[in-house]
Coordinates of C-alpha atoms and ligand atoms in Angstrom, one line a residue:
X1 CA -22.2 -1.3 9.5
X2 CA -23.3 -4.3 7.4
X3 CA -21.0 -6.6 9.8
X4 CA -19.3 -8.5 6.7
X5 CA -17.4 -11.0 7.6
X6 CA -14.5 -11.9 5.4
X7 CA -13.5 -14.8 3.9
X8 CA -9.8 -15.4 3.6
X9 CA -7.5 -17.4 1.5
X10 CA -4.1 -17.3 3.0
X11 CA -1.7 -19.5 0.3
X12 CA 1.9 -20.3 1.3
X13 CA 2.9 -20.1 -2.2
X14 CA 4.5 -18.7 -5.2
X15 CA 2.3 -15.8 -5.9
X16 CA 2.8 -16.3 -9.5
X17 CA 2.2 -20.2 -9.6
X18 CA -0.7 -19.4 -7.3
X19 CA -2.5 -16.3 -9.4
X20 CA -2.2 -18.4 -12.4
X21 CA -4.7 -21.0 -11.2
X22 CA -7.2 -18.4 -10.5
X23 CA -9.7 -17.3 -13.3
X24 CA -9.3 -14.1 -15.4
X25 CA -10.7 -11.0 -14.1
X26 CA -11.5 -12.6 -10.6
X27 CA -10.1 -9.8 -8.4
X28 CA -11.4 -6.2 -8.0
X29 CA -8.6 -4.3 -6.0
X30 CA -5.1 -5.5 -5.2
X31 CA -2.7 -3.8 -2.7
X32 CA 0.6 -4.9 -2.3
X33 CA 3.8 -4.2 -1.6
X34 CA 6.6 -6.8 -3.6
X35 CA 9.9 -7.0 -2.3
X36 CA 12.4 -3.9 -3.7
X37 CA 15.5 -5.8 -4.3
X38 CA 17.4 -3.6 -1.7
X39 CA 18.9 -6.3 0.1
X40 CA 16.3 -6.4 2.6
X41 CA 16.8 -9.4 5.0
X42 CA 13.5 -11.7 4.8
X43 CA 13.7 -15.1 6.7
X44 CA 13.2 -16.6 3.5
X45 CA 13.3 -14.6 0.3
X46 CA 16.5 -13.4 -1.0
X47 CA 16.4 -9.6 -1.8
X48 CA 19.5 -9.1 -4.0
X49 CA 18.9 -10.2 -7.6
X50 CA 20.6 -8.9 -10.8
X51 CA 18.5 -5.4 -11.6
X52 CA 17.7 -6.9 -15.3
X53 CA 16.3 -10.6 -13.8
X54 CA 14.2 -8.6 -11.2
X55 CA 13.0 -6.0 -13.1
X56 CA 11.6 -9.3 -15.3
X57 CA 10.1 -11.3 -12.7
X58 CA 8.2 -7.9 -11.7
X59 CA 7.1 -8.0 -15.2
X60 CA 5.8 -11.8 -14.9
X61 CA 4.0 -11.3 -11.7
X62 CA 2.7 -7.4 -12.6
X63 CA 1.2 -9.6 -15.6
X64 CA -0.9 -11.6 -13.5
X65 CA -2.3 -9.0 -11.5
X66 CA -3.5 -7.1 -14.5
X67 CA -5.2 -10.9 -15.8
X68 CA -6.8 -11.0 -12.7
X69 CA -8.0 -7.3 -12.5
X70 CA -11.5 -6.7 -13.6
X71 CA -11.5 -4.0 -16.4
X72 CA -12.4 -1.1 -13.4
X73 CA -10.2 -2.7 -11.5
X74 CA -6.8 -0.8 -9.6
X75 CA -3.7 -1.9 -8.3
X76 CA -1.9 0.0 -5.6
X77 CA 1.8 -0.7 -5.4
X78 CA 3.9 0.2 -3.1
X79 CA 7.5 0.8 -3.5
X80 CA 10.5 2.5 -1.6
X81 CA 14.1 3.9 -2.7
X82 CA 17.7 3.9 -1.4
X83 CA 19.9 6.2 -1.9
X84 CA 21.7 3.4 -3.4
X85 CA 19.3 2.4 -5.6
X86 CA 17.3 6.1 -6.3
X87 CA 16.0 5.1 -9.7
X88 CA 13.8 1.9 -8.4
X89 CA 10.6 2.7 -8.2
X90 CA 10.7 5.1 -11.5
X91 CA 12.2 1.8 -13.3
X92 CA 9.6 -0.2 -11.8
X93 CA 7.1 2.1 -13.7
X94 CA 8.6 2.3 -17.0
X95 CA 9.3 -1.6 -16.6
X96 CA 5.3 -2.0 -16.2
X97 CA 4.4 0.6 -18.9
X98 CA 3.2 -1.7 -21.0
X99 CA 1.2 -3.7 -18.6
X100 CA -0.5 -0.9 -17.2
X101 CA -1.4 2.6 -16.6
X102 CA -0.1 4.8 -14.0
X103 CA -3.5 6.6 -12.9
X104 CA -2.0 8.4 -9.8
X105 CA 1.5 8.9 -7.7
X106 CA 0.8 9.1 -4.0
X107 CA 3.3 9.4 -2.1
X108 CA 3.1 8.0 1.7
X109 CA 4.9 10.3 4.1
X110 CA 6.3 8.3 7.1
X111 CA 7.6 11.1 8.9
X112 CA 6.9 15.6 8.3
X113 CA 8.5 18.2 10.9
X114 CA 5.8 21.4 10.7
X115 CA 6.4 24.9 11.3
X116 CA 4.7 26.3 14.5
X117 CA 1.1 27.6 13.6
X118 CA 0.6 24.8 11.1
X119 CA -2.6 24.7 12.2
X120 CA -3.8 28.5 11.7
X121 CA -5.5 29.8 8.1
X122 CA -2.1 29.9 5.7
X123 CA 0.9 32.2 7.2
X124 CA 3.7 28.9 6.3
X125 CA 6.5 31.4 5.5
X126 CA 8.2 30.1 8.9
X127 CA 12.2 29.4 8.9
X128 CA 13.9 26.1 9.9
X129 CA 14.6 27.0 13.4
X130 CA 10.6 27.6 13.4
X131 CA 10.1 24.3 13.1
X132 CA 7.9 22.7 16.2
X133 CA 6.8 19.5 15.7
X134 CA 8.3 16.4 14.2
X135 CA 6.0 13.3 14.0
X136 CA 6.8 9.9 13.1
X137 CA 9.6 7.1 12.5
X138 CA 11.7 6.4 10.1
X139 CA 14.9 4.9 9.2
X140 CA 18.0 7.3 10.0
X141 CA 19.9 7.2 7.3
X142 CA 24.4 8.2 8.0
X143 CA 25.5 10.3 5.6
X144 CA 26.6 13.5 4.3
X145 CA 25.4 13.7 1.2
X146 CA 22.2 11.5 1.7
X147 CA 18.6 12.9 3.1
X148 CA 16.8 10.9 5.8
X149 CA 14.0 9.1 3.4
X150 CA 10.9 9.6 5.1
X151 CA 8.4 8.8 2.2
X152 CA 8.0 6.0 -0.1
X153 CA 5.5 5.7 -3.3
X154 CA 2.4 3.9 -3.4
X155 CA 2.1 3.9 -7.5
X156 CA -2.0 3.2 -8.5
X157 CA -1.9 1.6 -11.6
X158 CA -5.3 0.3 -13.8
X159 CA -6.1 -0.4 -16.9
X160 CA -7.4 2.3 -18.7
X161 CA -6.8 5.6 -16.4
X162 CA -10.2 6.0 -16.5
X163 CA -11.2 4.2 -12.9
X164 CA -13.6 6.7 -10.7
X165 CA -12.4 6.7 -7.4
X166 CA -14.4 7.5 -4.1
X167 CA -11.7 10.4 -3.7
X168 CA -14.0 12.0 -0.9
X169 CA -13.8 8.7 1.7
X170 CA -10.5 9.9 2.4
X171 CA -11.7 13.9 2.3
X172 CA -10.5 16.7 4.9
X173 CA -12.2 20.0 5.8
X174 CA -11.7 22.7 4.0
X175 CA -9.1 25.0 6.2
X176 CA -10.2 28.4 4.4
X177 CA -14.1 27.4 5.0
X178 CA -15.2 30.5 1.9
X179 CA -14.0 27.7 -0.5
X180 CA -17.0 25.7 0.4
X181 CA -19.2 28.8 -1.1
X182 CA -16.9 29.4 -3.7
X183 CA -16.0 25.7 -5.5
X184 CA -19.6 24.5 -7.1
X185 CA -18.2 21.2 -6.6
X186 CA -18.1 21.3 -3.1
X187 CA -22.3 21.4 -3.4
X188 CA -21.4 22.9 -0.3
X189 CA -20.3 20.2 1.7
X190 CA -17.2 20.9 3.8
X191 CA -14.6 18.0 2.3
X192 CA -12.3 18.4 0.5
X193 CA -10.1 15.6 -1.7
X194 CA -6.9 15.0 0.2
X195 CA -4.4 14.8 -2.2
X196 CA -1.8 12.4 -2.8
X197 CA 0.3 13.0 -0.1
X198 CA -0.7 10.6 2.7
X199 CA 0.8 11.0 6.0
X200 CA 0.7 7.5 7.7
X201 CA 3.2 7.2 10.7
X202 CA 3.9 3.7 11.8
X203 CA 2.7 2.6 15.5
X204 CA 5.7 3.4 18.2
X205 CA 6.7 0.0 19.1
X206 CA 8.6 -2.1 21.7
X207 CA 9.6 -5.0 20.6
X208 CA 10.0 -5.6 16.8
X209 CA 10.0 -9.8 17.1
X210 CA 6.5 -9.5 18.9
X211 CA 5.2 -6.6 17.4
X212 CA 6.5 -6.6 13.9
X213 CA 8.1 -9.8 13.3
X214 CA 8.9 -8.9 9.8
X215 CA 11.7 -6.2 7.8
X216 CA 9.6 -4.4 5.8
X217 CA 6.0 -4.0 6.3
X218 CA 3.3 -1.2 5.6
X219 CA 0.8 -0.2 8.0
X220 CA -2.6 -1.1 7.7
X221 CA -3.6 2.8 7.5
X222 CA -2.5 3.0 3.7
X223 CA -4.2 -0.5 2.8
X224 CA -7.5 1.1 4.0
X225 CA -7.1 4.3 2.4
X226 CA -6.6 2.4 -0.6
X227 CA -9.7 0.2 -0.1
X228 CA -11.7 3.5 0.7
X229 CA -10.2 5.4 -2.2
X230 CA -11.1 2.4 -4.7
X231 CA -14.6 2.4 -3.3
X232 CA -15.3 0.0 -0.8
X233 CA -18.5 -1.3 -1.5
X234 CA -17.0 -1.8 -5.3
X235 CA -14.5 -4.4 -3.2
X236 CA -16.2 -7.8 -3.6
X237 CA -12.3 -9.7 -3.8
X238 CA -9.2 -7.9 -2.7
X239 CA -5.7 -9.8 -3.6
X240 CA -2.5 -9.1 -1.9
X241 CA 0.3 -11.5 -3.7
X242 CA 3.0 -10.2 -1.5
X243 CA 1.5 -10.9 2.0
X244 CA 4.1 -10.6 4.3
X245 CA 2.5 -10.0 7.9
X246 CA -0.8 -9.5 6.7
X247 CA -1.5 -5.6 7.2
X248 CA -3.8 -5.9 3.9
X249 CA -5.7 -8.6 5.0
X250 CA -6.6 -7.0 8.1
X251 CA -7.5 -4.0 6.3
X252 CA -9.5 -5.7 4.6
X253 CA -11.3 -7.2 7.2
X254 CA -12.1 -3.5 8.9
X255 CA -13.6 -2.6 6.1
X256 CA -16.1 -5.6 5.4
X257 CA -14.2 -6.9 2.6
X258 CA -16.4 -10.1 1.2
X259 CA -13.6 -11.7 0.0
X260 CA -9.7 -12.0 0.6
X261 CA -6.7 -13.9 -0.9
X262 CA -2.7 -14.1 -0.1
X263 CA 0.3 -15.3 -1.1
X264 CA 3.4 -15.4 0.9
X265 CA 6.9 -18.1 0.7
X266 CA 7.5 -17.6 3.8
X267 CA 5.2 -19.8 6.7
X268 CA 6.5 -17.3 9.7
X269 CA 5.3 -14.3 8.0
X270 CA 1.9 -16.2 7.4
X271 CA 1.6 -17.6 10.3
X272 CA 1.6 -14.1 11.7
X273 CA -1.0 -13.1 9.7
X274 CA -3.3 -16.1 10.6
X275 CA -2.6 -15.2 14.2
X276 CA -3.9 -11.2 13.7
X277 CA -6.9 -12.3 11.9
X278 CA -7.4 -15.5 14.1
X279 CA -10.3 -13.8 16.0
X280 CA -12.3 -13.2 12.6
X281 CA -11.6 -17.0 11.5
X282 CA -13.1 -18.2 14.9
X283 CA -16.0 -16.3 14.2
X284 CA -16.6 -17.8 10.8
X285 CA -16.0 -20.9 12.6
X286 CA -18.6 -20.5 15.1
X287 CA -16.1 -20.8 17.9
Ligands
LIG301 C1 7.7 -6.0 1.2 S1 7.2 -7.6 1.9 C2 5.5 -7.4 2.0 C3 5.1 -6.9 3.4 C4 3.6 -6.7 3.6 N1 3.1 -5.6 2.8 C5 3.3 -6.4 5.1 O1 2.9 -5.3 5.4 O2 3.5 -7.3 5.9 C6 7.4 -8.7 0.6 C7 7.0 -10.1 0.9 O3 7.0 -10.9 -0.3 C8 7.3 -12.2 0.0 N2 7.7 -12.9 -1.2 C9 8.9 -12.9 -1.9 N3 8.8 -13.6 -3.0 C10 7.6 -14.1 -3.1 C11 6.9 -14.8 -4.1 N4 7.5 -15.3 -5.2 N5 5.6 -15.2 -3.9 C12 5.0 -14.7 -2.8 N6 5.5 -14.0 -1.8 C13 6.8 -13.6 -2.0 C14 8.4 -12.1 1.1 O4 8.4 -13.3 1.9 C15 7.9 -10.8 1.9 O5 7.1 -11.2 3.0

């Protein structure tokens, strides 16, 4: 552990006023999460626009990102559905189509029920009534024609499709180990890449106001597996124009980022963040 301690820049601001006053190709990685225009209730911002006008201001602020993103740069966005509103995130790629490049779909699983013996060497053919464990939390959705929505996407976009990526900093062991003999590419190390289906539960929680004290976060799991998945020692600045509590900021912080900036509208929501990162500013502050 090099012990980096990062800088942050935390701007209450319009994230497009604010990236326009930083220089071109300033920002390596950028992780965010914009708000999805499902009527989400934010203290501030107001989630219900007319599809056309949103789908436009994504443009304007998708824009900026790529002006800011160095030419091996990546952006991972992430972006939910409702069953009201299925086609969102598919629009929100063909909207940015000419802005970038989708390089890779992962899709981040809040919540999976397994079949029993998930754990032994293949054998899945298990029925429903099999099922034995079900992790995680999502939203329960009423319906009868609806699914619960346990997943959202987490779209990584760049500019050419051509970005390595540290694939193996988020590697698993191989279950059937004779793959590591078999696969050259393994060069018989026992990891494996892990796909893009990432499993990342939110925390159990109490009290939403104290523990959460915002509608629609992610968890700081899926900002580090992006940082790790980008490279992290290829991270010198990491951008998140749609802060909201802060969970990339403090990813960014465990793992050494050099340099940090944020935008958010909304003073609670930063406030919030300042307060979770408040032990790393009183460091950099001697106190
Ligand atoms: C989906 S939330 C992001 C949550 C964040 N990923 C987290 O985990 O806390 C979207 C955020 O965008 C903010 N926002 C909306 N319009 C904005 C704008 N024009 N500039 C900057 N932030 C904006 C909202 O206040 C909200 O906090």
């Amino acid at each position: 552990m090099s012990n980096v301690m990062t800088k942050f820049s935390l701007r209450k601001e319009d994230c497009i006023a604010g990236m326009r006053r930083l220089p071109a190709e300033y920002i390596d990685l950028a992780v965010t999460s914009p708000p999805y225009n499902l009527g989400v209730r934010y203290s501030t911002y107001s989630d219900r626009a007319a599809r056309a006008d949103y789908l436009r201001w994504c443009k304007t602020w998708a824009r900026e990102i790529a002006r800011l993103l160095t030419r091996d740069g990546s952006l991972f966005l992430n972006i939910g559905a409702a069953p009201a509103n299925p086609m969102l995130p598919h629009e929100m790629v063909l909207e940015l189509r000419d802005v970038f490049v989708l390089q890779n779909t992962i899709h981040w699983i809040k919540s999976i029920a397994l079949p029993s013996g998930h754990g032994s060497v293949g054998g899945t053919n298990t029925s429903p009534a099999e099922v034995s464990t079900s992790i995680g939390h999502f939203k329960p959705i009423s319906s009868r024609r609806f699914l619960n929505d346990c997943h959202e996407y987490i779209f990584h976009f760049t500019k050419t499709a051509r970005v390595e990526l540290n694939r193996l900093a988020l590697g698993v062991p191989y279950q059937d180990k004779s793959n590591i003999a078999r696969w050259s590419h393994t060069r018989g190390e026992d990891l494996r890449c892990r796909g893009n289906t990432w499993f990342i539960p939110y925390k159990t929680i109490r009290n939403r106001d104290k523990q959460r004290p915002h509608p629609a976060t992610f968890p700081v799991q899926l900002a580090e597996n992006c940082i790790k998945l980008h490279g992290v020692t290829r991270v010198r600045r990491m951008l998140d124009p749609f802060l909201g509590i802060g969970n990339s900021a403090v990813a960014a912080k465990r793992c050494e980022v050099p340099e940090f900036i944020g935008f958010d509208i909304d003073a609670a929501y930063l406030r919030e963040a300042r307060r979770r990162l408040a032990p790393e500013r009183r460091k950099r502050a001697g106190k």
